[in-house]
Short mmCIF file of C-alpha atoms in Angstrom, two decimals:
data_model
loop_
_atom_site.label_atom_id
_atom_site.label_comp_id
_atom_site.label_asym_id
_atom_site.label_seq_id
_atom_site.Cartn_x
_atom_site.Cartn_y
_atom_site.Cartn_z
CA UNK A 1 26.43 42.72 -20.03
CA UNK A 2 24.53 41.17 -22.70
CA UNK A 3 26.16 37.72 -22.04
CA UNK A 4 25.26 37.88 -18.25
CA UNK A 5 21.51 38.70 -19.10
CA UNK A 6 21.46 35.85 -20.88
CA UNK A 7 23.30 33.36 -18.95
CA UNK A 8 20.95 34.38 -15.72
CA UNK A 9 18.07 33.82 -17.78
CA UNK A 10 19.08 30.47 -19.53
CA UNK A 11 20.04 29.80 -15.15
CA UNK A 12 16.18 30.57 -13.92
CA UNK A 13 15.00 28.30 -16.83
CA UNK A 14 16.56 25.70 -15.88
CA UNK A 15 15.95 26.22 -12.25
CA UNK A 16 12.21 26.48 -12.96
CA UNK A 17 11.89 23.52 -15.13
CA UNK A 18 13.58 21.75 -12.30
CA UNK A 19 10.95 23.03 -10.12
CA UNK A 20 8.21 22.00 -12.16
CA UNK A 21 9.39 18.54 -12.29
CA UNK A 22 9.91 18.51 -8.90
CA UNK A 23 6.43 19.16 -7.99
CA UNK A 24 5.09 16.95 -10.57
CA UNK A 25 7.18 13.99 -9.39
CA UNK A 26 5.80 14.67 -5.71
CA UNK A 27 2.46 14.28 -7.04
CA UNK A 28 3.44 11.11 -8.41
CA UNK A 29 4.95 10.09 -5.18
CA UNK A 30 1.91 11.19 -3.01
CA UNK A 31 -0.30 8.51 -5.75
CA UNK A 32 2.35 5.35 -4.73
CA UNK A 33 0.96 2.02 -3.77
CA UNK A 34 0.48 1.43 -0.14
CA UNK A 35 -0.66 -1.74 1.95
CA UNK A 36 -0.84 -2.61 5.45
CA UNK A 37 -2.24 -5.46 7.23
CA UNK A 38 -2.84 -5.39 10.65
CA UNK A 39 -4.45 -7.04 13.51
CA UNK A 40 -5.82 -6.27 16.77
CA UNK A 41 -7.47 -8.39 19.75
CA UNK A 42 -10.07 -7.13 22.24
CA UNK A 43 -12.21 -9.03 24.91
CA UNK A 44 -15.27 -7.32 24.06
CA UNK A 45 -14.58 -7.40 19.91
CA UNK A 46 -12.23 -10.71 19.60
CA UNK A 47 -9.83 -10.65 17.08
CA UNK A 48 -9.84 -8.98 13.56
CA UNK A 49 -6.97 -8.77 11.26
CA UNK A 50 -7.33 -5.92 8.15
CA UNK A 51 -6.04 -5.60 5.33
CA UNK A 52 -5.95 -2.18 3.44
CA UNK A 53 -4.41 -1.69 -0.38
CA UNK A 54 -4.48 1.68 -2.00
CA UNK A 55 -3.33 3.69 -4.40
CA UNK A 56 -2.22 1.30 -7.29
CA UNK A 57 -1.25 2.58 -10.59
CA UNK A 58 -3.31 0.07 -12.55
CA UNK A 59 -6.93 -0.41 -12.37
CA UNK A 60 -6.48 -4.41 -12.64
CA UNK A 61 -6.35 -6.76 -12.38
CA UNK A 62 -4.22 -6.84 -9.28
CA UNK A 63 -3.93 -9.98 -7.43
CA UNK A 64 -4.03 -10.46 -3.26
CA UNK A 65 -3.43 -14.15 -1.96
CA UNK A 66 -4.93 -14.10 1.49
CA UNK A 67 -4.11 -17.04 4.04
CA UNK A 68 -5.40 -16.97 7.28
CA UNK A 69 -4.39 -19.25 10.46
CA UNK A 70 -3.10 -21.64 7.60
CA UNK A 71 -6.09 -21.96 5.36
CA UNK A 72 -5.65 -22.44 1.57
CA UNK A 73 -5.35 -18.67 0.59
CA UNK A 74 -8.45 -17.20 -0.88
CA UNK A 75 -7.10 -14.93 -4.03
CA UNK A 76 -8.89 -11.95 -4.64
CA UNK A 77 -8.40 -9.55 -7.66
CA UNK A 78 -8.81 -5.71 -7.61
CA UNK A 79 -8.34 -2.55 -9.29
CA UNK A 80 -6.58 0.25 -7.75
CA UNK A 81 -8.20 -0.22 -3.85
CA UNK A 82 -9.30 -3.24 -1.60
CA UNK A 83 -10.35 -3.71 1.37
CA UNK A 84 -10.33 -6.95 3.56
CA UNK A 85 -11.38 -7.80 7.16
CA UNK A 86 -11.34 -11.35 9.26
CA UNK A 87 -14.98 -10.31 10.52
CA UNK A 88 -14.52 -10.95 14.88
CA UNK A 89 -12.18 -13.95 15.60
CA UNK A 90 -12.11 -16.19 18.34
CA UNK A 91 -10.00 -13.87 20.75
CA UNK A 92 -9.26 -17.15 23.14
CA UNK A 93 -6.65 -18.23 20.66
CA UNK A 94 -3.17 -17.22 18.38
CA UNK A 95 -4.62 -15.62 14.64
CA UNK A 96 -2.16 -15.48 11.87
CA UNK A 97 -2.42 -13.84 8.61
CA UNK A 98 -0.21 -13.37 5.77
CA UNK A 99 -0.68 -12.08 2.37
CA UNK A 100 1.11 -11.69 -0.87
CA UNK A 101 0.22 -9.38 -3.66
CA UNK A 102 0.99 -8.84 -7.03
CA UNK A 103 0.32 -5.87 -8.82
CA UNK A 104 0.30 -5.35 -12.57
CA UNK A 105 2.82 -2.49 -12.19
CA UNK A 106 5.41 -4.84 -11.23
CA UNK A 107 5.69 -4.36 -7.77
CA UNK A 108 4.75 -6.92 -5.20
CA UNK A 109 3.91 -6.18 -1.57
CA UNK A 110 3.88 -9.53 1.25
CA UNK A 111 3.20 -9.18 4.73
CA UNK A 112 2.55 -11.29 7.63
CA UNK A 113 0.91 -10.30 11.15
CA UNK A 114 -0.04 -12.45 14.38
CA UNK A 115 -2.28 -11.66 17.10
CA UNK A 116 -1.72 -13.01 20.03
CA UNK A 117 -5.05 -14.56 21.87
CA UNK A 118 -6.26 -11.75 24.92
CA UNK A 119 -8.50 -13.32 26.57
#
């Protein structure tokens, strides 16, 4: 009986440091980088293209190359957020942005988004 007791207990250890682990991982996971860049075209607003970067490990410096309709990329550094807009845009004609950045963790993140003229 003795050897049971034991065994169940050395079981519900192990499950619970599992569990704890578990939960502290999903916090980790909830923390993970994100970035999206989008764009949108109205014909009251014209044409803005965003770009939103959150939730980086390391508080910089972070690197975002930022070209837009074929400019020479402006590069921007950052911490852990940033936040980017066009400002309005001549909706009358095709926007394209892309971007590439480079984060100190290791992890890159590249997009590219056009917006088609509307008006």
């Amino acid at each position: 009986m003795h050897t049971q007791n034991v065994a169940a207990s050395a079981l519900l250890a192990g499950t619970s440091a599992f569990a704890a682990l578990a939960v502290a991982f999903a916090g980790h996971a909830a923390a993970a980088q994100s970035g999206e860049l989008a764009g949108s075209c109205s014909g009251r607003h014209g044409t803005v293209i965003t770009l939103d970067l959150s939730g980086y490990d390391y508080a910089g410096p972070n690197t975002a190359n930022i070209t837009l309709d074929g400019s020479r990329p402006s590069r921007v550094s950052f911490g852990t957020d940033y936040h980017w807009s066009s400002g309005s845009l001549d909706n009358t004609v095709d926007h394209t942005a892309r971007v590439v950045v480079r984060s100190q963790g290791g992890r890159s993140f590249s997009d590219t988004v056009t917006v088609a003229a509307c008006r």
